[in-house]
mmCIF file of C-alpha atoms in Angstrom:
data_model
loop_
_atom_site.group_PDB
_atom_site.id
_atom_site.type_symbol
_atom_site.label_atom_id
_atom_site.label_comp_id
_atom_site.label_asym_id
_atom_site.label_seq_id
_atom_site.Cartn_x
_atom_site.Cartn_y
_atom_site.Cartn_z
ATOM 1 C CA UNK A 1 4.071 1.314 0.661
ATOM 2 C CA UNK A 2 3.816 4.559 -1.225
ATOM 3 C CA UNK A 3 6.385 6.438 0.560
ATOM 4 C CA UNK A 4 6.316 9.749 2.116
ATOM 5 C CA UNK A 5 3.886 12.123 0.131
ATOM 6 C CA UNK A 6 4.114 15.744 0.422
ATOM 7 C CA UNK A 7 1.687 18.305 -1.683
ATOM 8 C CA UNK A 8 1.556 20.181 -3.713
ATOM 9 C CA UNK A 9 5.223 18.852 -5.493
ATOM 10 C CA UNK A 10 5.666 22.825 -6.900
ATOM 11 C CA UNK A 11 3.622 26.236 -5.796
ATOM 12 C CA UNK A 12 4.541 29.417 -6.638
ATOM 13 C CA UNK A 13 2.750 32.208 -4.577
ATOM 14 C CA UNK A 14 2.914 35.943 -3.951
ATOM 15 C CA UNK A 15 5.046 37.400 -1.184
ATOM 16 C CA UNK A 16 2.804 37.929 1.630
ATOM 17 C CA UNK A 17 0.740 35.061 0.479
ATOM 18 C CA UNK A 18 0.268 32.062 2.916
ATOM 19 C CA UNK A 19 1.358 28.961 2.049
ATOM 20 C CA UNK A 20 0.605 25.157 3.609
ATOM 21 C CA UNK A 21 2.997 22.554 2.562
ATOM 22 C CA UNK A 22 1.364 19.087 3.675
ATOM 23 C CA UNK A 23 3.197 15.723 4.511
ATOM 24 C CA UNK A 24 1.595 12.356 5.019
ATOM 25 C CA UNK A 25 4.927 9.694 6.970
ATOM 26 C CA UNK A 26 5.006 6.543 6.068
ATOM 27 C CA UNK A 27 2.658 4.167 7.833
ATOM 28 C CA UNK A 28 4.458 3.010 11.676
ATOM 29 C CA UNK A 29 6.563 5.737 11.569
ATOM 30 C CA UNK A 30 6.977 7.462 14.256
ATOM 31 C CA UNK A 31 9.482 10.286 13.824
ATOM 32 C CA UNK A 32 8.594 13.289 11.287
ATOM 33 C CA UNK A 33 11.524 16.173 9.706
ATOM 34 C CA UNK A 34 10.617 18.760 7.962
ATOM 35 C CA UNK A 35 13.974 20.218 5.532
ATOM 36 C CA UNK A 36 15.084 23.190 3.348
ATOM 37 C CA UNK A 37 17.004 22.678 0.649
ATOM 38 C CA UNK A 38 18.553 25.611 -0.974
ATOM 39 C CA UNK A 39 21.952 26.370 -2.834
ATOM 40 C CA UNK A 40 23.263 28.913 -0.309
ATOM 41 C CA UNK A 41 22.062 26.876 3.180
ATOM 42 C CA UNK A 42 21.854 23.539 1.939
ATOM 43 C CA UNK A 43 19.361 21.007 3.649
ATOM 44 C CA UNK A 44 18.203 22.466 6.719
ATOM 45 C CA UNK A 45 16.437 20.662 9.649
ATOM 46 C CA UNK A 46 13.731 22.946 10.252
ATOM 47 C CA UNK A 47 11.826 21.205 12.804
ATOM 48 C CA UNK A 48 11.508 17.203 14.368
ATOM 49 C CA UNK A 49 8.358 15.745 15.726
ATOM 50 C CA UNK A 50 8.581 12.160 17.617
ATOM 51 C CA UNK A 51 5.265 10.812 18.313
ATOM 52 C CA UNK A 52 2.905 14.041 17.301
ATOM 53 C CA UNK A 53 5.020 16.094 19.201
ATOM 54 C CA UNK A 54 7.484 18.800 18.844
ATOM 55 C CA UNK A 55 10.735 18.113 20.140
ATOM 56 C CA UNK A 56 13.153 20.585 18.125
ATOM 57 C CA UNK A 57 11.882 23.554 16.455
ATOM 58 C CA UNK A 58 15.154 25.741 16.443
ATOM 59 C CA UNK A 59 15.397 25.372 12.933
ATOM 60 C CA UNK A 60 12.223 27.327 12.283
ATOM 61 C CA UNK A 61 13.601 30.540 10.856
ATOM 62 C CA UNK A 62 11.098 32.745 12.522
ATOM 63 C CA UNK A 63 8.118 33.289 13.846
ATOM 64 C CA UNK A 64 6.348 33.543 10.205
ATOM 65 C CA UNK A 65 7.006 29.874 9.777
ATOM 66 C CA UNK A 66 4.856 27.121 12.221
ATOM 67 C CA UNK A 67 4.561 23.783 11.590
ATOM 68 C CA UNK A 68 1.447 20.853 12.944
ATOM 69 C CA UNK A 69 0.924 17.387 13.528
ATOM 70 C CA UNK A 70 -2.246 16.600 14.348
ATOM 71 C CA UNK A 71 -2.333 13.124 14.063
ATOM 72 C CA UNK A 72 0.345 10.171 12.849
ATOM 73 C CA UNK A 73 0.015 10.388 9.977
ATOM 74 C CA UNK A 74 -0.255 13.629 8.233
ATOM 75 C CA UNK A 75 1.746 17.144 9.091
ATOM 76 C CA UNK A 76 1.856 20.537 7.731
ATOM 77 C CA UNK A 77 4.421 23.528 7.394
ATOM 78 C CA UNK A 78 2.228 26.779 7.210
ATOM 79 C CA UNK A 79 4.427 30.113 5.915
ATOM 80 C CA UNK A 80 2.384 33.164 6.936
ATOM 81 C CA UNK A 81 3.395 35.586 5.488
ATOM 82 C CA UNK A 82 5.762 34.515 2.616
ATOM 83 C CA UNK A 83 8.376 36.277 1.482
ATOM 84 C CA UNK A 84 10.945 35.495 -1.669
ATOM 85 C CA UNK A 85 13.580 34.262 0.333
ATOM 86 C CA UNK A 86 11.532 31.289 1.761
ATOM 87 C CA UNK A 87 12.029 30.312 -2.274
ATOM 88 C CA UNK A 88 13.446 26.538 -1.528
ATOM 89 C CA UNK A 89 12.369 23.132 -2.092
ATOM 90 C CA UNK A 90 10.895 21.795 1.738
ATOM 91 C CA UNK A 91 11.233 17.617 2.391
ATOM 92 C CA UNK A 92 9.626 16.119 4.747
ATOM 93 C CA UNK A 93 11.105 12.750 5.693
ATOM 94 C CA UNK A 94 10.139 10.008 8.438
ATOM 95 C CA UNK A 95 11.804 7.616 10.296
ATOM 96 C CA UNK A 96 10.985 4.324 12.227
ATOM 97 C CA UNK A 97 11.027 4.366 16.110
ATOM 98 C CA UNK A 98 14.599 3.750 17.382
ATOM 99 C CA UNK A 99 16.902 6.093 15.345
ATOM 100 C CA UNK A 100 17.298 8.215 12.316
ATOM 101 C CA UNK A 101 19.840 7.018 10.885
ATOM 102 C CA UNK A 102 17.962 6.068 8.050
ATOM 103 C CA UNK A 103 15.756 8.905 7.002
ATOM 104 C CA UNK A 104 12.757 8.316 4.170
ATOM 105 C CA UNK A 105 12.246 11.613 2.236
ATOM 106 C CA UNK A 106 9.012 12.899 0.401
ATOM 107 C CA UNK A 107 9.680 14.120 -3.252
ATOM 108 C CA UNK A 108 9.770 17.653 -1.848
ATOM 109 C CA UNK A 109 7.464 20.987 -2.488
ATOM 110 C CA UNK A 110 9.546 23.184 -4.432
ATOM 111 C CA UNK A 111 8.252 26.900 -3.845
ATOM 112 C CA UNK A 112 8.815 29.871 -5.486
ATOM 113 C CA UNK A 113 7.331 33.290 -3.357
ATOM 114 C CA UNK A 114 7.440 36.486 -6.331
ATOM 115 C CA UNK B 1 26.488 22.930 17.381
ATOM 116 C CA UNK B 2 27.182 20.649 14.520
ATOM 117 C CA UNK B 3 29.262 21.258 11.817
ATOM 118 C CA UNK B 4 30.626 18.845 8.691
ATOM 119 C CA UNK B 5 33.172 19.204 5.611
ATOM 120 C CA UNK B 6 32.991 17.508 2.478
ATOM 121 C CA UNK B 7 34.437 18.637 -0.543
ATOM 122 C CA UNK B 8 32.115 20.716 -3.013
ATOM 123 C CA UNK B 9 32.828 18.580 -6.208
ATOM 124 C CA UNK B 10 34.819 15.017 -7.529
ATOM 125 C CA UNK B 11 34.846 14.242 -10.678
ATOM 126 C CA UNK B 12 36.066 10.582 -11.576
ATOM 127 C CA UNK B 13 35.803 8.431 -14.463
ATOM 128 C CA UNK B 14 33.463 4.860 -15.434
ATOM 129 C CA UNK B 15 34.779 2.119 -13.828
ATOM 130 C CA UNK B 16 37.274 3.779 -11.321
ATOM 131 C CA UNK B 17 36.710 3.981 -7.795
ATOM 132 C CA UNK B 18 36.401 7.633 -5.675
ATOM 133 C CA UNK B 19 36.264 8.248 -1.989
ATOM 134 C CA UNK B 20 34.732 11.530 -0.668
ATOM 135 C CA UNK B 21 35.518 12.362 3.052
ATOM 136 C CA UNK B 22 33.678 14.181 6.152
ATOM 137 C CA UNK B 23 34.704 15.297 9.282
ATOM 138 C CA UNK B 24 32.913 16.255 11.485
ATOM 139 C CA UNK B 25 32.425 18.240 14.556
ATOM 140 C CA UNK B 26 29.700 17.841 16.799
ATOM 141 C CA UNK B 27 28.601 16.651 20.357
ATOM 142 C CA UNK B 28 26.560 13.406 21.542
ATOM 143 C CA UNK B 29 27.761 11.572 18.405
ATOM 144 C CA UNK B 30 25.592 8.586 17.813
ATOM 145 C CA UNK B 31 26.894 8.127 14.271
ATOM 146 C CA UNK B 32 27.206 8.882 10.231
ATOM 147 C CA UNK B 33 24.776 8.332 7.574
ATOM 148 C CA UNK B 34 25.361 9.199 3.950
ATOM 149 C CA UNK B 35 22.620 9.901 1.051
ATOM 150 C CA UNK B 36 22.423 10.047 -2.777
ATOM 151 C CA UNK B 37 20.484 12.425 -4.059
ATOM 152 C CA UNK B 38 20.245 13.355 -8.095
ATOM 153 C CA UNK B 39 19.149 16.333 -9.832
ATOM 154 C CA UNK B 40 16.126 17.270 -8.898
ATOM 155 C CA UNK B 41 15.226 14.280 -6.788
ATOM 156 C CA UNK B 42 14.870 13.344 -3.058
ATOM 157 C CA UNK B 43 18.046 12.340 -0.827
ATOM 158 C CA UNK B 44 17.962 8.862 -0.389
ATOM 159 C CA UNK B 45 19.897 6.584 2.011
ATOM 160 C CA UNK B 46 22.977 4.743 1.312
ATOM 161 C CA UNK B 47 24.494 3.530 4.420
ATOM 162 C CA UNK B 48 25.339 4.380 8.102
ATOM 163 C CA UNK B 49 28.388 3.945 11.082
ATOM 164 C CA UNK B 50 27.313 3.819 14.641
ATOM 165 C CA UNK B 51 30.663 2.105 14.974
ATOM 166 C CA UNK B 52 34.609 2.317 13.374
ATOM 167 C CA UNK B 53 35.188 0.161 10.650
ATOM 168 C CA UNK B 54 34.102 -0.269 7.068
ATOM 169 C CA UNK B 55 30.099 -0.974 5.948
ATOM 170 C CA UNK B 56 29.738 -2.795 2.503
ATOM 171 C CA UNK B 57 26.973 -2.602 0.227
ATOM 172 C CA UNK B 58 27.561 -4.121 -2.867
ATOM 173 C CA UNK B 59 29.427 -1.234 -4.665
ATOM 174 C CA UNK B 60 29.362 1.212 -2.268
ATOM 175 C CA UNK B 61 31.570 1.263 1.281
ATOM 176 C CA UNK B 62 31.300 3.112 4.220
ATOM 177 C CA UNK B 63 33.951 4.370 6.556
ATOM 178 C CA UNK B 64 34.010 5.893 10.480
ATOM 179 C CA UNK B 65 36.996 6.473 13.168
ATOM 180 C CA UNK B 66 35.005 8.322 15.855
ATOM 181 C CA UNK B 67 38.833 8.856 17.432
ATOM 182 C CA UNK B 68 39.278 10.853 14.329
ATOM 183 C CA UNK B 69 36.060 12.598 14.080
ATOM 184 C CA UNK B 70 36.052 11.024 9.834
ATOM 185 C CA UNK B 71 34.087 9.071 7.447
ATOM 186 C CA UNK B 72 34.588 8.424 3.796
ATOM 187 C CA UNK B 73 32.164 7.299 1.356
ATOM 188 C CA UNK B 74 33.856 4.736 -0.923
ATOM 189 C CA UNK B 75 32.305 4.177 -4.561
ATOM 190 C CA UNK B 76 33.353 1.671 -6.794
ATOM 191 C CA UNK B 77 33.096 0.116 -10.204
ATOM 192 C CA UNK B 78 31.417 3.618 -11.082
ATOM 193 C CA UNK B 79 28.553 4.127 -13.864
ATOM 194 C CA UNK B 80 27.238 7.172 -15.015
ATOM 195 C CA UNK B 81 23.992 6.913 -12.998
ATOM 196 C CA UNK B 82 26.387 7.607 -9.991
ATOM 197 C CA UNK B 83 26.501 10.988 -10.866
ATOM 198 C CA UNK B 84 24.412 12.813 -7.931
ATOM 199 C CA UNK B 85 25.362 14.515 -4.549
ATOM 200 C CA UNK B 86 26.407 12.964 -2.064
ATOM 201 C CA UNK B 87 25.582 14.262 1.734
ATOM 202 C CA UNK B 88 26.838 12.764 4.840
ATOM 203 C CA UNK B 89 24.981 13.110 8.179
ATOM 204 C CA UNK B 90 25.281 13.392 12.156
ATOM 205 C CA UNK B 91 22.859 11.936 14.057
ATOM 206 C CA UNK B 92 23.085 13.850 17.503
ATOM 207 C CA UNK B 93 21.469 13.236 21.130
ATOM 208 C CA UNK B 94 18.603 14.889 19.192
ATOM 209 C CA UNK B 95 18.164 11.984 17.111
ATOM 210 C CA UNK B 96 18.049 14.379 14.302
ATOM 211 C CA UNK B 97 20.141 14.021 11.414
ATOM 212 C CA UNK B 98 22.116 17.136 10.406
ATOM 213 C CA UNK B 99 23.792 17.124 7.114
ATOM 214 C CA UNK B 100 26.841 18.342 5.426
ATOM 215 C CA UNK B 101 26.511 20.762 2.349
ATOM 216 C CA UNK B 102 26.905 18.144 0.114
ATOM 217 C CA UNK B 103 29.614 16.952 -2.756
ATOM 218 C CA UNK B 104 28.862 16.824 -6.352
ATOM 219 C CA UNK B 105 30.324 13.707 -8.554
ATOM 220 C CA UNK B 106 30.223 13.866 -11.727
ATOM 221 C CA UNK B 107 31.377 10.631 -13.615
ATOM 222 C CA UNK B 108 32.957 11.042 -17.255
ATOM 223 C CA UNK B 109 33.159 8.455 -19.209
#
């Protein structure tokens, strides 16, 4: 199994630029996190999806930030517009039904807004 | 909420062994995970408690008391490639983990 594979691995944009992080989960899993990682917050849940579907978004930071899954086995995080404090690397990570105790992270989407 | 403390930084020497603690506060406790993760890499898992008691895997041992609201990450037998963060993690009614902010070891030889 490949792992969890998130594109573009680095992007650097313009504030007020939009930007679409994309995740693909592991095959059979069923539970999909989207992090933040930076040196002042540390890893952030942003938002949880269990089967396709939305169950905790209160991480999103505001209304700028949305986040899809269309289908098992690929999601997306869509900044609209960007600004330079949304500068952080973003994991997505999947999980097997059952639990989360053990989460499998993508290599992360570092992004720099200017 | 959720909250959890773990020191910032240990430093430790090859070969010795290091423990680096959590507590935690936090409601519908289901139990405590801890990841590696190196410079510039992914977090990656390492082991979890649902219950109290110790966890071993190979060099690494993991600790809960739920009474206490505490887990320790126990590393021995270190090597230099143990030198990451190291994050523990709630998992909550959610069933989302939430993580600490994470404690640097550096290993000297």
């Amino acid at each position: 199994d490949a792992g969890v594979i998130q594109s573009p691995r680095h992007e650097v944009t313009e504030m007020g630029q939009e930007v679409t992080l994309r995740c693909k989960p592991i095959s059979g899993h069923n539970s999909l996190f989207w992090y933040r990682q930076t040196m002042m917050r540390g890893l952030e849940l942003l938002i949880y999806f269990n089967n396709n579907v939305p169950i905790d978004d209160s991480g999103m930071p505001e209304d700028r930030f949305s986040a899809k899954m269309p289908n098992a086995s690929f999601s997306t995080l869509k900044i609209q517009p960007s600004e330079p404090r949304d500068s952080a690397v973003y994991f997505c990570a999947s999980s097997p039904a059952g639990g989360t105790f053990e989460a499998f992270f993508g290599q992360g989407t570092r992004l720099t807004v200017v | 909420g959720q909250s959890l403390e773990q020191p910032s930084e240990v430093t430790a020497v090859e070969g010795a062994i290091v423990q680096i603690n959590c507590t935690y506060q936090t409601s519908g406790f289901y139990g405590l995970s801890w990841y590696q993760q190196h410079d510039g890499g992914a977090p990656t898992f390492l082991s979890y408690n649902a219950l109290d008691g110790l966890e071993e895997t190979g060099r690494f041992s993991s600790f809960l008391s739920r009474s206490d609201s505490y887990g320790y990450l126990l590393l021995q037998e270190l090597q230099m490639k143990d030198s990451a963060s190291y994050f523990c993690a709630v998992r909550t009614g959610r069933r989302a983990l939430t993580f600490g902010s994470g404690t640097r070891l550096q290993v000297q030889p």
